[in-house]
PDB file of C-alpha atoms and ligand atoms in Angstrom:
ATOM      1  CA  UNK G   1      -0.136  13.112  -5.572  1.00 94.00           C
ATOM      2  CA  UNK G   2       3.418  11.023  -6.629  1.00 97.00           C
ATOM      3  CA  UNK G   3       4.632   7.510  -6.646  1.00 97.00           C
ATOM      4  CA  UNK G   4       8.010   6.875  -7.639  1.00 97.00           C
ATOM      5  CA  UNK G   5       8.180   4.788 -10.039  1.00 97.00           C
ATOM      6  CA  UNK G   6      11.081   2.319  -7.947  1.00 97.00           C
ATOM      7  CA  UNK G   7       8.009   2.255  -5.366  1.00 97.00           C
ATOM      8  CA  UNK G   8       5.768   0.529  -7.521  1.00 98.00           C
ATOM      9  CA  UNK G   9       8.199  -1.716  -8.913  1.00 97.00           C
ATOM     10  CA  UNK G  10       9.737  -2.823  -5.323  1.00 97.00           C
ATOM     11  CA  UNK G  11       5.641  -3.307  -4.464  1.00 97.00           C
ATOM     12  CA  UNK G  12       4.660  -5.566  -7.169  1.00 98.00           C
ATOM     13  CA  UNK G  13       8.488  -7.652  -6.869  1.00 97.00           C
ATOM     14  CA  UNK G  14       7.702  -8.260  -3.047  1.00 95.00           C
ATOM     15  CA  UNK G  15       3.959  -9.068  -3.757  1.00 94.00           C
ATOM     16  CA  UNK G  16       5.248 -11.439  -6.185  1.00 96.00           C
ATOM     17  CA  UNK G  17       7.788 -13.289  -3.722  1.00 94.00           C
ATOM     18  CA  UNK G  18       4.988 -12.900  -0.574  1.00 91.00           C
ATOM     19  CA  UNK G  19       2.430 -14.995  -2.919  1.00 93.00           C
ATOM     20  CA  UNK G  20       0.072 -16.463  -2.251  1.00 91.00           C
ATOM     21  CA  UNK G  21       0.088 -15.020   0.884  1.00 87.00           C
ATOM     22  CA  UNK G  22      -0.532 -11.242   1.276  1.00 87.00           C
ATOM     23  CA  UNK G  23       1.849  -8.648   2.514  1.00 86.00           C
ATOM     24  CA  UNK G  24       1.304  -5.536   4.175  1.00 86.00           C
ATOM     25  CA  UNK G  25       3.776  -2.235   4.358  1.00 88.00           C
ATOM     26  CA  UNK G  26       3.469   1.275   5.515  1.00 89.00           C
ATOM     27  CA  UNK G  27       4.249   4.013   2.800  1.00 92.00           C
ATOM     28  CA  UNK G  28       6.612   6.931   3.718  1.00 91.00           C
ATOM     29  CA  UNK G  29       7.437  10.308   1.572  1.00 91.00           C
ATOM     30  CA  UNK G  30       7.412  13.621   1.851  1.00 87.00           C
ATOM     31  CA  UNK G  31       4.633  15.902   1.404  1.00 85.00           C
ATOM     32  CA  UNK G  32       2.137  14.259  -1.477  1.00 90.00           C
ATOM     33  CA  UNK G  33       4.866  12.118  -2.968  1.00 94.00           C
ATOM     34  CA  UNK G  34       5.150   8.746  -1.598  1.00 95.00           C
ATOM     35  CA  UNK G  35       9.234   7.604  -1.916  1.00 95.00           C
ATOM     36  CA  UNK G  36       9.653   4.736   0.386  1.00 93.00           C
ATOM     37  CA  UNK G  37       8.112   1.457   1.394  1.00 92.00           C
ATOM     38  CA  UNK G  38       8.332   0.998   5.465  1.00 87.00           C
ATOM     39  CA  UNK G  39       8.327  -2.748   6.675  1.00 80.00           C
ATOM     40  CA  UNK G  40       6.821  -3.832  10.158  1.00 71.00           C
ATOM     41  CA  UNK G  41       7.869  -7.449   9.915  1.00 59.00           C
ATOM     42  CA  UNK G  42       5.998  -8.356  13.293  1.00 53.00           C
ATOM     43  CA  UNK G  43       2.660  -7.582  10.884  1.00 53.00           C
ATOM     44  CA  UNK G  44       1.414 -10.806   9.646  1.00 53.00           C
ATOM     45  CA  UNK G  45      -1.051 -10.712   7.175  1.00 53.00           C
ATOM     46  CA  UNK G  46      -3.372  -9.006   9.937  1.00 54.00           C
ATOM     47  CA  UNK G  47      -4.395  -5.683   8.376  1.00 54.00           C
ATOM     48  CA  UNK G  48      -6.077  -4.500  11.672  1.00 50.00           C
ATOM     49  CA  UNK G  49      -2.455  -4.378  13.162  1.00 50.00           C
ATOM     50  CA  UNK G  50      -1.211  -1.944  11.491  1.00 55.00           C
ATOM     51  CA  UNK G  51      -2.909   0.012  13.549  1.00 48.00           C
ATOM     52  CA  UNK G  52      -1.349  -0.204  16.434  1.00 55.00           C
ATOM     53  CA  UNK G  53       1.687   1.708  15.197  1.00 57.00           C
ATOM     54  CA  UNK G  54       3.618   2.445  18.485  1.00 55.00           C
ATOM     55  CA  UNK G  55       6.599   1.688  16.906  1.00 56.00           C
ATOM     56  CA  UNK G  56       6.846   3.569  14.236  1.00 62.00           C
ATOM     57  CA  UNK G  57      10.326   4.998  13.334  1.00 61.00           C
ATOM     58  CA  UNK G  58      10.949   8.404  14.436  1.00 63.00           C
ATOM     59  CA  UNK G  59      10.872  11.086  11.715  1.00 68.00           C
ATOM     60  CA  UNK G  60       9.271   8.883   9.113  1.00 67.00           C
ATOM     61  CA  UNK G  61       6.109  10.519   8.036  1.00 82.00           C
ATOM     62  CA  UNK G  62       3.776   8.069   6.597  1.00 86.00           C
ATOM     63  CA  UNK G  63       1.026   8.709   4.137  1.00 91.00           C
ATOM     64  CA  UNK G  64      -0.313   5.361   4.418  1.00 91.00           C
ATOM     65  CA  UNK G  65      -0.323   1.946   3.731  1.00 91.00           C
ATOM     66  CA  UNK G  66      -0.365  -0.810   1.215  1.00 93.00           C
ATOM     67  CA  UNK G  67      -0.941  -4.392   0.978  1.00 92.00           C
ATOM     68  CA  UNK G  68      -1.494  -6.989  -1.781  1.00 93.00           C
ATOM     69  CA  UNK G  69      -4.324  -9.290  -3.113  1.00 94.00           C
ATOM     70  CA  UNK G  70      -3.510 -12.827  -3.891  1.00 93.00           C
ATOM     71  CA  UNK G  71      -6.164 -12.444  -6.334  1.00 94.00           C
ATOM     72  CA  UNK G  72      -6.840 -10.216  -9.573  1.00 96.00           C
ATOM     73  CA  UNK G  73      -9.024  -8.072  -7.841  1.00 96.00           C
ATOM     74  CA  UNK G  74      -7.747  -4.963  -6.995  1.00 96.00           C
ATOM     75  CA  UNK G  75     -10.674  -3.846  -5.479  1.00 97.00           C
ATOM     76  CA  UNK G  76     -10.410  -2.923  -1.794  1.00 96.00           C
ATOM     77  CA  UNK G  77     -12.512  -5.228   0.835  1.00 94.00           C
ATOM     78  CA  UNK G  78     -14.760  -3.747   3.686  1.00 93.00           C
ATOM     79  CA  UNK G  79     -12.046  -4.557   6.104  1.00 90.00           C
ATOM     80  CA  UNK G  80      -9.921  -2.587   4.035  1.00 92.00           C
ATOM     81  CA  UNK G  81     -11.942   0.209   3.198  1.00 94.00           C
ATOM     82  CA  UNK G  82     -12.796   0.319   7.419  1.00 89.00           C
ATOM     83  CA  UNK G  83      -8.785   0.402   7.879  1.00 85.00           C
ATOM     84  CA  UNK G  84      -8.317   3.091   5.166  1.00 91.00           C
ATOM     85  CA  UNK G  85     -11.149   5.475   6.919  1.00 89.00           C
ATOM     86  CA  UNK G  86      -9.019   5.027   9.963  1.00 83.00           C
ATOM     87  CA  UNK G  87      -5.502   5.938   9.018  1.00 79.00           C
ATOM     88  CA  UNK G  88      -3.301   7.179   6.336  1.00 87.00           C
ATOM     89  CA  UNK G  89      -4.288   9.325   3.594  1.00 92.00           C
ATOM     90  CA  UNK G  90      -3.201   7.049   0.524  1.00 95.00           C
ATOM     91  CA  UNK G  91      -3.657   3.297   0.157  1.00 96.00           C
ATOM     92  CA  UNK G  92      -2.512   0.810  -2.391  1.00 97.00           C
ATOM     93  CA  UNK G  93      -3.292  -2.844  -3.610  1.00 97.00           C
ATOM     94  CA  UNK G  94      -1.108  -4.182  -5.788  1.00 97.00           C
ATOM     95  CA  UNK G  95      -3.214  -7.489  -6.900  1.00 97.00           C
ATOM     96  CA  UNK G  96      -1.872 -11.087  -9.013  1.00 97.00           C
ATOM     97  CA  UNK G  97      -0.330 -11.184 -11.658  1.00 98.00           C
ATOM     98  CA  UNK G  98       1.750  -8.421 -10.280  1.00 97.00           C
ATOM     99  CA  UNK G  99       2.394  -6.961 -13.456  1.00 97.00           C
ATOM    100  CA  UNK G 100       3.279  -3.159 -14.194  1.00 95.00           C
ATOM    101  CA  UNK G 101      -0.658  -2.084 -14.195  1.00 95.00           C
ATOM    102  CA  UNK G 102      -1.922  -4.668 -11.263  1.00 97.00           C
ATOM    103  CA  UNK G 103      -2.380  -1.645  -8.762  1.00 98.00           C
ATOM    104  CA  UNK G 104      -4.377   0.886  -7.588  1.00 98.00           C
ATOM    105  CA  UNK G 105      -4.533   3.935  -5.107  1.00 98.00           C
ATOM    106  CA  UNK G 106      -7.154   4.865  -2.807  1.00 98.00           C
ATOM    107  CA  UNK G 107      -7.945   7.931  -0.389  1.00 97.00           C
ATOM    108  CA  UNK G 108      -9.142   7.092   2.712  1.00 94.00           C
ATOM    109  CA  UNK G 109     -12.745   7.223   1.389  1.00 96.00           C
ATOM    110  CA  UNK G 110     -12.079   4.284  -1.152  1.00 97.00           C
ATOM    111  CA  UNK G 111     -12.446   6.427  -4.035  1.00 98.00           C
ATOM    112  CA  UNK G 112      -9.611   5.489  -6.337  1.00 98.00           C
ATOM    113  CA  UNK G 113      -6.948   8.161  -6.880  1.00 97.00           C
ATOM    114  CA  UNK G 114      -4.585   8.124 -10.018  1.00 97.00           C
ATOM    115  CA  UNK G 115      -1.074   8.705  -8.857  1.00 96.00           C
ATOM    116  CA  UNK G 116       1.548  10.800 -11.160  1.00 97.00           C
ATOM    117  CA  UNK G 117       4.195   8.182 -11.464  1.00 97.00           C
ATOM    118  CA  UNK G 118       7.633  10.159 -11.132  1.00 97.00           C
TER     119      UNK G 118
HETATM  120 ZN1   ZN Z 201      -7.343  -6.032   0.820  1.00 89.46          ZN
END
């Protein structure tokens, strides 16, 4: 699978201006390349929510979702790995400091995947 690269960058910047409190975002694309960051600003910090997705713009296909760690861990939680088994088919933490490498991918099994970054 693909990230663009202005993905990752617009994921760490909003981490960065969310901290310390966590954000949450759907990711959009096309096929196995994920190109866009979808924002459900009535989601507040509850991961759980996003799965109630009735409204969900029209024509958007989403591959999945991605939120961020206040703290260096990348590592996803068991509330996260119990919301990745659920829905989507890519996940992503982007974890402090933010920086270029502070992120990782996941399947909806929580095995880490290593996106091509386009
Ligand atoms: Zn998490």
């Amino acid at each position: 699978m693909k990230i663009k690269r202005e993905v990752i960058k617009a994921l760490l910047e909003i981490a960065k201006n969310y901290h310390p409190s966590e954000f949450i975002a759907l990711l959009g694309g096309k096929r196995d390349e994920i190109s866009e960051i979808i924002f459900l600003p009535f989601i507040s910090g509850n991961l759980s929510a996003l799965i109630n997705l009735d409204v969900l713009p029209i024509g958007i296909s989403v591959l999945g979702t991605v939120h961020s760690h206040p703290s260096p861990s990348c590592e996803p939680s068991e509330e996260d790995l119990e919301l990745f088994s659920r829905f989507g088919k890519y996940h992503i933490i982007v974890c402090y400091p933010y920086r270029e490498n502070c992120w990782k991918c996941y399947d909806r099994k929580g095995a880490e995947v290593k996106p091509e970054v386009v």
